[in-house]
Amino acid sequence: MSPLAPATVDVLPMLRAIVGDAHVHLDDALRALFSTDIGDRGTGKVSLVVAPGSVDELSRVVAASTAAGYAIAPRGAGLSYTAGYVPGAAHTVALDMRRMNQVLAINEQDMTVTVQAGCSWAQLLAALAPLGLRTPFWGPMSGMASTIGGGLSQLNAMLGAGQHGTSSESVVALTVVLADGRVLRTGARGADGQSPFYRHFGPDLAGLFCGDCGALGVKAEVTLRLMRMPAHEGSVAFSFKTGAALMAAMAEMARAGLAAETCAFDPGLTRVRMRRESMAGDMKKALAVVGKQKSLVKGLVEVGRMAMAGRSFIEADDYSLHLNAEGRCAEAVAFDLAEARRIAGSLGGSEIANTIAKVIRAQPFPPANSILGPDGERWLPIHGQVPLSKAAEVLAELQQVFAGMATEFQQHGVHTGFLFTSMSTNAMILEPVLYWPDERLPVHEAAIEAAHLARLPVLAPNPAAHAVALKAKAQVIAVFQRHGAGHYQIGRTYPYRASREPASWAFLEALKREVDPAGLMNPGVLGFDMPHPVQPA
């Protein structure tokens, strides 16, 4: 066990008294896990890990830790890839928020649901689905583990986002713990002050804490809007010969508001997906599709169609688009799918089997096995939100970056892909993905299913390939920066501070000083200065 900072001797009994001995962890392996994300190892190691179980415990843990001079690093499922929770100060208390995972109240009359911030998106959907309800945005693909509080700190894409935007756009109210332990509550909250029902009451305080990466406070409880589960859904898929045609089709479909969610791949990522799939995985997906249908016969018919399509329904060099639509009546869904077909056809798209779109709806929260490549390679996504009109131009520049590094990629075994999705009616997310041979990190061991991990080769550290991947990452971010792109998961990776005009950054600094005068809430994220140097791991 690594030596702890001397001050830990003072704070440790207080933290144990607050949450109990079982929820304060000094184990070296766990501290290493909480100091490493998918992107890389942190440069230091957290001092200890604490798992609060309530707003009161969280408030007291934060207050005791910061009073003793410790920084706070809140962590949900740990699937950040932008150094979002790795320690940013010499002495850091990591908060394991997964113990605060309860669905607290479902209000069918007022159409709200309140959860603890450590509740996963999958847990929430399981609680709401029997009532015929869901939230408008209902989770990222990592929602089996990803927490709602983490999603609001980092922001999310995917399920429901094509029509309802990111996770924060479904928020009604937040309960947030500030650096000194004070509890801040947002929104109109009823006569008792404890029944949040509407977000907009004066300035939008909830919005300040969405996308803040934990720099302003720790989400404790979240109230989200509800909607009735759409009665009908349908899907369609297309292939395109060029990325420009795909971008044009996705942009026009987004403007028309046709898709609940879209998911598209370039040829590189399609090849990775095909290599990753297994017969066991196929069977799980088939069973999920059967369960999704309203009758066993219809389910078997759908699985038969999937089997007929096989794995080769996308040409190796094509771009593919997978789209799900939903609505209150079958006619509305049919109209949206017909419009999608018309748009795709007008831009040279060809309809292909809708297998992937069906599986996304039948198995929306797959295991996090894709955070390593099919041959055990490291995986690193980089993303940016761009205007619909600029998507093709930005994609072309990103592809030029990769083409310019082709020789280095070949020498070091680096390969690439692209994922695309649309956000409401006005933005596109472009997500270049890098794969390279390199060692596993603790988060891979923790997040990937044991049986799947056992099938993957264990690779040796590869600093040369890693350096090439980081070079490519920097060039990709520079392209996004030139185009004024937005980003989720800002963490310590994307140049947020540099993108703000002086008045905006001055306002944020003043806000930070008010809620966190010592700079101890997840220091370093968003570009805020770190109060102390980080100790080596």
XYZ file of C-alpha atoms in Angstrom:
537
model
C 0.000 0.000 0.000
C 1.389 3.367 -1.008
C 2.030 5.805 1.839
C -0.792 8.276 2.426
C -0.415 11.977 2.955
C 0.033 12.822 6.667
C -3.233 14.789 6.726
C -5.154 11.592 5.938
C -4.587 10.480 9.527
C -6.737 13.410 10.637
C -9.553 13.094 8.092
C -9.781 9.296 8.008
C -11.589 8.835 11.354
C -14.079 11.559 10.412
C -14.887 9.948 7.076
C -15.273 6.525 8.666
C -17.600 8.006 11.254
C -19.740 9.526 8.501
C -20.111 6.580 6.079
C -18.880 3.583 8.086
C -15.615 1.680 7.866
C -16.870 -0.484 4.975
C -17.255 2.539 2.713
C -13.811 4.112 3.133
C -11.162 2.355 1.039
C -7.383 2.585 1.219
C -6.693 -0.452 -0.970
C -3.899 0.328 -3.402
C -5.511 -1.415 -6.388
C -8.795 0.437 -5.889
C -6.977 3.750 -5.531
C -5.171 2.996 -8.811
C -8.492 2.224 -10.511
C -9.975 5.519 -9.336
C -6.896 7.338 -10.633
C -7.050 5.958 -14.191
C -9.627 6.346 -16.926
C -9.973 4.843 -20.398
C -7.811 7.548 -21.923
C -4.695 7.041 -19.835
C -3.126 6.586 -16.436
C -3.289 9.631 -14.223
C -0.066 11.248 -13.122
C -0.926 10.676 -9.460
C -3.004 8.458 -7.216
C -5.981 9.387 -5.068
C -5.384 9.248 -1.329
C -8.510 7.266 -0.532
C -11.909 6.314 -1.934
C -15.155 7.118 -0.088
C -18.660 5.905 -1.003
C -21.402 8.119 0.500
C -24.950 6.767 0.642
C -27.123 9.882 1.012
C -27.172 13.634 0.489
C -26.329 14.114 4.150
C -23.351 11.738 4.025
C -22.121 13.311 0.793
C -22.392 16.792 2.259
C -20.463 15.846 5.384
C -17.776 13.905 3.447
C -17.135 16.826 1.102
C -17.081 19.367 3.938
C -14.692 17.299 6.071
C -12.367 16.552 3.151
C -12.060 20.094 1.835
C -11.659 21.491 5.360
C -8.646 19.188 5.705
C -7.224 20.491 2.415
C -8.174 17.562 0.208
C -9.418 17.917 -3.352
C -12.595 16.096 -4.378
C -12.791 13.861 -7.472
C -16.343 12.592 -8.078
C -16.616 9.362 -10.078
C -19.606 7.476 -11.440
C -19.003 4.382 -13.569
C -15.487 5.506 -14.459
C -15.925 5.410 -18.245
C -14.410 8.837 -18.862
C -11.696 9.075 -21.502
C -10.720 12.730 -20.973
C -9.152 12.604 -17.485
C -12.529 13.645 -16.079
C -11.998 12.214 -12.587
C -8.289 11.402 -12.302
C -6.663 13.259 -9.393
C -5.793 16.854 -10.170
C -4.163 17.693 -6.839
C -1.562 16.165 -4.558
C -4.102 15.011 -1.959
C -7.435 13.856 -3.371
C -10.486 12.069 -1.984
C -12.221 10.111 -4.720
C -16.000 9.861 -4.355
C -17.490 6.554 -5.472
C -21.035 7.704 -6.251
C -22.399 4.283 -7.195
C -23.708 3.638 -3.684
C -26.157 6.522 -4.194
C -28.102 4.574 -6.811
C -31.748 4.689 -5.762
C -34.790 5.715 -7.798
C -36.327 7.951 -5.129
C -39.695 8.990 -6.550
C -41.706 8.402 -9.715
C -44.485 10.957 -10.057
C -46.807 9.790 -12.836
C -49.187 12.701 -12.256
C -46.560 15.432 -12.640
C -44.414 13.371 -15.048
C -41.143 13.584 -13.131
C -38.725 11.061 -11.689
C -36.106 11.776 -9.008
C -33.019 9.604 -8.647
C -29.807 9.615 -6.704
C -26.939 10.664 -8.927
C -25.281 7.236 -8.860
C -28.308 5.538 -10.424
C -27.475 4.053 -13.818
C -29.503 4.747 -16.948
C -30.322 1.033 -17.180
C -31.656 1.002 -13.602
C -33.851 3.989 -14.346
C -35.282 2.480 -17.527
C -36.019 -0.785 -15.694
C -37.977 1.137 -13.039
C -39.941 3.203 -15.562
C -40.665 0.716 -18.345
C -43.343 -1.301 -16.443
C -45.264 1.976 -16.070
C -45.036 2.710 -19.785
C -42.765 5.688 -19.098
C -39.240 6.819 -19.849
C -37.181 10.003 -19.886
C -36.940 11.865 -23.249
C -33.161 11.307 -23.422
C -32.842 7.840 -21.948
C -29.168 7.004 -21.928
C -25.822 6.528 -23.676
C -24.868 3.141 -25.084
C -22.803 2.650 -21.904
C -25.970 3.036 -19.797
C -25.675 -0.404 -18.212
C -23.038 1.152 -15.946
C -22.952 4.888 -16.690
C -24.542 6.965 -13.967
C -27.023 9.782 -14.424
C -24.956 12.191 -12.335
C -21.873 11.395 -14.374
C -23.879 11.849 -17.550
C -24.948 15.313 -16.491
C -21.427 16.273 -15.460
C -20.011 15.097 -18.785
C -23.158 15.195 -21.008
C -24.285 12.339 -23.247
C -25.308 11.371 -26.757
C -27.412 8.568 -28.253
C -30.773 7.175 -27.083
C -33.536 9.673 -27.776
C -30.987 12.382 -28.592
C -32.053 12.735 -32.218
C -35.255 14.417 -31.073
C -34.658 15.382 -27.432
C -31.004 16.427 -27.319
C -28.461 15.538 -24.663
C -29.047 14.408 -21.071
C -29.221 17.896 -19.574
C -32.177 18.791 -21.808
C -34.307 16.286 -19.886
C -33.403 17.746 -16.466
C -36.041 19.352 -14.238
C -33.973 20.027 -11.102
C -30.723 19.208 -9.351
C -29.573 18.831 -5.773
C -25.866 19.698 -5.659
C -23.321 19.590 -2.820
C -20.867 22.497 -2.887
C -17.252 22.485 -1.727
C -18.042 23.503 1.867
C -20.848 20.954 2.173
C -23.705 23.377 1.518
C -26.608 21.847 -0.403
C -27.929 23.796 -3.388
C -31.300 22.949 -4.953
C -32.552 24.278 -8.292
C -35.917 24.845 -9.961
C -39.514 25.296 -8.847
C -39.912 22.784 -6.020
C -43.468 23.082 -4.693
C -44.752 24.365 -1.369
C -42.601 21.943 0.641
C -39.437 22.786 -1.281
C -38.856 19.071 -1.842
C -41.129 18.376 -4.826
C -39.368 19.654 -7.944
C -41.650 19.872 -10.944
C -40.350 22.604 -13.275
C -36.865 23.756 -14.222
C -37.245 27.402 -15.191
C -37.760 29.606 -12.140
C -35.461 32.604 -12.521
C -31.948 32.070 -13.927
C -31.309 28.497 -15.002
C -29.126 27.339 -12.108
C -29.422 23.691 -13.156
C -27.774 24.493 -16.458
C -24.650 25.796 -14.727
C -23.974 22.371 -13.238
C -24.606 20.429 -16.467
C -21.370 19.777 -18.324
C -19.275 21.211 -15.476
C -17.245 17.980 -15.020
C -17.742 18.329 -11.255
C -15.840 21.620 -11.094
C -18.700 23.487 -9.406
C -20.195 20.819 -7.166
C -21.197 17.181 -6.816
C -24.582 16.091 -8.158
C -26.461 14.328 -5.371
C -30.023 13.997 -6.701
C -31.492 14.561 -10.154
C -35.090 15.112 -11.224
C -35.844 14.353 -14.873
C -38.846 14.848 -17.123
C -40.950 11.841 -18.041
C -42.780 10.996 -21.232
C -45.043 8.144 -22.149
C -43.264 5.354 -23.973
C -43.898 5.756 -27.707
C -46.471 3.222 -28.835
C -44.771 2.492 -32.154
C -41.241 2.354 -33.424
C -39.490 1.359 -36.602
C -36.035 1.332 -38.118
C -34.242 1.620 -41.406
C -30.620 1.546 -42.550
C -28.685 2.773 -45.558
C -25.243 2.566 -47.102
C -23.445 5.429 -48.832
C -20.370 5.441 -51.018
C -18.878 8.610 -49.537
C -18.694 10.339 -46.191
C -19.942 13.553 -47.788
C -23.152 11.842 -48.935
C -23.657 10.334 -45.476
C -23.177 13.714 -43.787
C -25.635 15.380 -46.185
C -28.266 12.692 -45.570
C -27.886 12.783 -41.791
C -28.065 16.575 -41.785
C -31.294 16.668 -43.782
C -32.874 13.919 -41.677
C -31.903 15.859 -38.539
C -33.473 19.060 -39.894
C -36.677 17.119 -40.524
C -36.622 15.612 -37.008
C -37.157 12.086 -38.322
C -34.980 9.991 -36.005
C -35.156 9.258 -32.313
C -31.508 8.327 -32.673
C -29.038 7.834 -35.487
C -25.831 5.845 -35.465
C -23.465 5.771 -38.425
C -20.068 4.207 -39.136
C -17.283 4.717 -41.605
C -15.710 1.647 -43.268
C -12.936 1.516 -40.658
C -15.298 1.221 -37.706
C -17.534 -1.228 -39.579
C -14.542 -3.519 -40.011
C -13.807 -3.312 -36.286
C -17.410 -4.157 -35.429
C -17.417 -7.153 -37.736
C -14.177 -8.475 -36.227
C -15.491 -8.019 -32.709
C -18.766 -9.889 -33.104
C -19.037 -13.488 -31.882
C -21.638 -16.224 -32.199
C -22.385 -15.902 -28.477
C -22.973 -12.214 -29.017
C -25.214 -12.948 -32.003
C -27.369 -15.259 -29.875
C -27.748 -12.653 -27.119
C -28.774 -10.044 -29.674
C -31.236 -12.428 -31.335
C -32.902 -13.205 -28.012
C -33.128 -9.507 -27.235
C -34.828 -8.845 -30.573
C -37.315 -11.680 -29.941
C -38.147 -10.218 -26.525
C -38.688 -6.775 -28.015
C -41.462 -7.947 -30.355
C -45.116 -8.121 -29.365
C -45.390 -11.822 -30.201
C -43.033 -14.778 -30.352
C -43.889 -15.402 -34.005
C -43.037 -11.820 -34.972
C -39.847 -12.044 -32.968
C -38.757 -15.201 -34.750
C -39.530 -13.605 -38.103
C -37.291 -10.658 -37.191
C -34.472 -12.972 -36.148
C -34.888 -14.850 -39.416
C -34.445 -11.606 -41.312
C -31.312 -10.847 -39.304
C -29.923 -14.297 -40.082
C -30.657 -13.890 -43.791
C -28.848 -10.536 -43.787
C -25.821 -12.094 -42.070
C -22.704 -10.025 -41.455
C -22.088 -8.926 -45.029
C -25.020 -6.583 -45.593
C -22.653 -3.573 -45.593
C -20.066 -3.355 -48.346
C -16.546 -3.177 -46.970
C -15.868 0.344 -48.263
C -19.313 1.853 -47.602
C -20.512 4.210 -44.907
C -23.604 2.972 -43.067
C -26.433 4.807 -41.311
C -28.772 3.134 -38.814
C -31.893 5.037 -37.781
C -34.704 4.438 -35.302
C -37.991 6.338 -35.432
C -40.808 6.363 -32.888
C -44.251 7.863 -32.533
C -47.778 7.671 -31.155
C -49.169 5.869 -34.205
C -47.864 3.481 -36.832
C -48.697 5.919 -39.608
C -46.444 8.628 -38.132
C -43.523 6.212 -37.849
C -44.116 4.964 -41.395
C -44.090 8.552 -42.664
C -40.776 9.309 -40.939
C -39.182 6.155 -42.348
C -40.501 6.955 -45.826
C -39.013 10.444 -45.592
C -35.691 8.965 -44.499
C -35.774 6.647 -47.531
C -36.551 9.564 -49.838
C -33.685 11.666 -48.449
C -31.200 8.793 -48.566
C -32.191 7.889 -52.107
C -31.830 11.472 -53.294
C -28.211 11.431 -52.087
C -27.225 8.094 -53.556
C -27.947 5.957 -50.493
C -29.016 2.325 -50.785
C -31.256 0.630 -48.240
C -29.649 -2.255 -46.368
C -30.762 -4.633 -43.615
C -31.777 -2.751 -40.469
C -30.180 -5.309 -38.137
C -28.002 -2.889 -36.176
C -30.840 -0.400 -35.611
C -33.081 -3.183 -34.317
C -30.387 -4.445 -31.960
C -29.823 -0.915 -30.605
C -33.466 -0.802 -29.530
C -33.619 -4.418 -28.344
C -30.323 -4.252 -26.421
C -29.773 -0.531 -25.778
C -27.227 -0.999 -22.990
C -24.647 -3.612 -24.029
C -21.678 -4.503 -21.818
C -18.692 -2.153 -22.068
C -16.608 -4.745 -23.908
C -15.846 -2.377 -26.787
C -13.476 -0.246 -24.685
C -10.740 -2.569 -25.931
C -10.370 -3.477 -29.589
C -11.115 -6.967 -30.950
C -7.442 -7.941 -30.641
C -6.974 -6.384 -27.211
C -5.893 -2.989 -28.589
C -6.355 0.226 -26.669
C -9.327 2.324 -27.804
C -9.626 6.087 -27.650
C -12.492 8.159 -29.057
C -12.210 11.895 -29.718
C -15.331 13.827 -30.613
C -16.757 17.181 -31.523
C -20.183 18.676 -32.159
C -20.352 20.660 -35.378
C -23.133 22.493 -37.244
C -25.060 20.376 -39.732
C -23.825 22.511 -42.610
C -20.156 21.985 -41.676
C -20.148 18.236 -41.002
C -18.857 17.139 -44.416
C -16.100 19.775 -44.401
C -14.898 18.853 -40.909
C -14.990 15.142 -41.739
C -12.836 15.733 -44.815
C -10.238 17.595 -42.732
C -10.168 14.858 -40.107
C -9.672 12.232 -42.803
C -6.789 14.330 -44.162
C -5.167 14.219 -40.716
C -5.327 10.420 -40.692
C -4.146 10.182 -44.306
C -1.154 12.354 -43.449
C -0.207 9.968 -40.657
C -0.784 6.767 -42.640
C 2.894 5.785 -42.669
C 3.236 6.221 -38.895
C -0.034 4.362 -38.341
C 1.191 1.424 -40.418
C 4.555 1.323 -38.656
C 2.984 1.216 -35.188
C -0.180 -0.802 -35.800
C -2.580 2.122 -35.329
C -5.950 1.900 -37.067
C -8.900 4.246 -37.066
C -12.636 4.587 -37.512
C -15.427 7.130 -37.253
C -18.761 7.115 -35.416
C -21.433 9.702 -36.245
C -24.722 10.672 -34.604
C -27.116 13.608 -34.818
C -28.248 15.758 -31.895
C -31.783 17.161 -32.109
C -32.308 19.300 -35.212
C -29.125 21.335 -35.199
C -25.867 19.477 -34.551
C -23.813 16.487 -35.631
C -21.305 14.597 -33.528
C -18.218 13.361 -35.356
C -16.211 10.865 -33.293
C -12.885 9.703 -34.708
C -11.669 6.555 -32.945
C -8.095 5.354 -32.523
C -6.934 1.788 -31.864
C -3.324 0.807 -31.156
C -1.494 -2.115 -29.527
C -0.765 -1.255 -25.904
C -1.192 -2.443 -22.335
C -4.532 -2.654 -20.541
C -5.364 -0.173 -17.807
C -7.176 -0.869 -14.523
C -10.465 0.474 -15.907
C -10.411 -2.163 -18.649
C -10.073 -4.933 -16.101
C -12.931 -3.485 -14.055
C -15.434 -2.605 -16.791
C -15.181 -5.432 -19.348
C -17.023 -8.712 -18.800
C -14.603 -11.286 -17.395
C -15.408 -13.916 -20.030
C -14.848 -11.453 -22.865
C -11.649 -10.102 -21.315
C -10.298 -13.638 -21.002
C -10.617 -14.107 -24.764
C -8.507 -11.043 -25.560
C -4.697 -11.181 -25.770
C -2.759 -9.288 -23.109
C -0.555 -6.770 -24.865
C 2.712 -5.284 -23.658
C 3.212 -1.568 -23.014
C 3.892 0.183 -26.308
C 5.041 3.763 -25.671
C 5.960 4.362 -29.329
C 2.461 3.475 -30.604
C 0.944 5.395 -27.712
C 2.897 8.493 -28.710
C 1.593 8.223 -32.283
C -1.978 7.909 -31.005
C -1.551 10.982 -28.820
C -0.101 12.901 -31.778
C -3.160 12.003 -33.850
C -5.453 12.961 -30.992
C -3.846 16.408 -30.738
C -4.243 17.001 -34.464
C -7.895 15.927 -34.380
C -8.616 18.318 -31.510
C -6.885 21.100 -33.434
C -9.238 20.533 -36.391
C -12.258 20.730 -34.105
C -10.858 23.865 -32.475
C -10.384 25.593 -35.856
C -14.060 25.008 -36.608
C -15.322 26.169 -33.212
C -16.706 22.735 -32.337
C -18.341 21.930 -29.041
C -17.455 18.947 -26.851
C -18.966 16.726 -24.205
C -16.645 15.081 -21.635
C -14.422 18.170 -21.595
C -12.456 16.966 -18.566
C -8.819 17.994 -18.869
C -8.622 17.220 -22.594
C -10.542 19.710 -24.713
C -9.474 23.402 -24.809
C -12.562 24.849 -23.177
C -10.932 27.777 -21.389
C -9.127 28.911 -24.535
C -12.412 28.868 -26.445
C -14.164 31.325 -24.092
C -14.210 35.061 -24.628
C -12.822 37.079 -21.674
C -16.238 38.070 -20.286
C -17.459 34.453 -20.290
C -14.354 33.115 -18.562
C -14.390 35.934 -15.991
C -17.971 35.006 -15.122
C -17.045 31.334 -14.742
C -14.040 32.178 -12.587
C -16.199 34.357 -10.342
C -18.731 31.543 -10.028
C -15.968 29.058 -9.228
C -14.596 31.355 -6.505
C -18.047 31.619 -4.939
C -18.853 27.904 -4.811
C -15.266 26.602 -4.455
C -12.937 29.353 -3.176
C -10.004 26.992 -2.521
C -10.283 25.356 -5.959
C -10.676 21.854 -4.510
C -13.610 20.557 -6.580
C -12.087 18.354 -9.292
C -9.241 20.836 -9.938
C -7.946 21.140 -13.475
C -11.128 20.261 -15.367
C -12.536 22.842 -17.791
C -9.196 24.650 -17.607
C -9.485 25.839 -14.005
C -6.136 26.115 -12.271
C -4.981 23.348 -9.957
C -4.238 24.414 -6.363
C -1.443 21.918 -5.689
C 0.927 19.866 -7.858
C 0.024 16.223 -8.391
C 2.133 13.617 -6.624
C 3.634 10.833 -8.770
C 1.705 7.571 -8.622
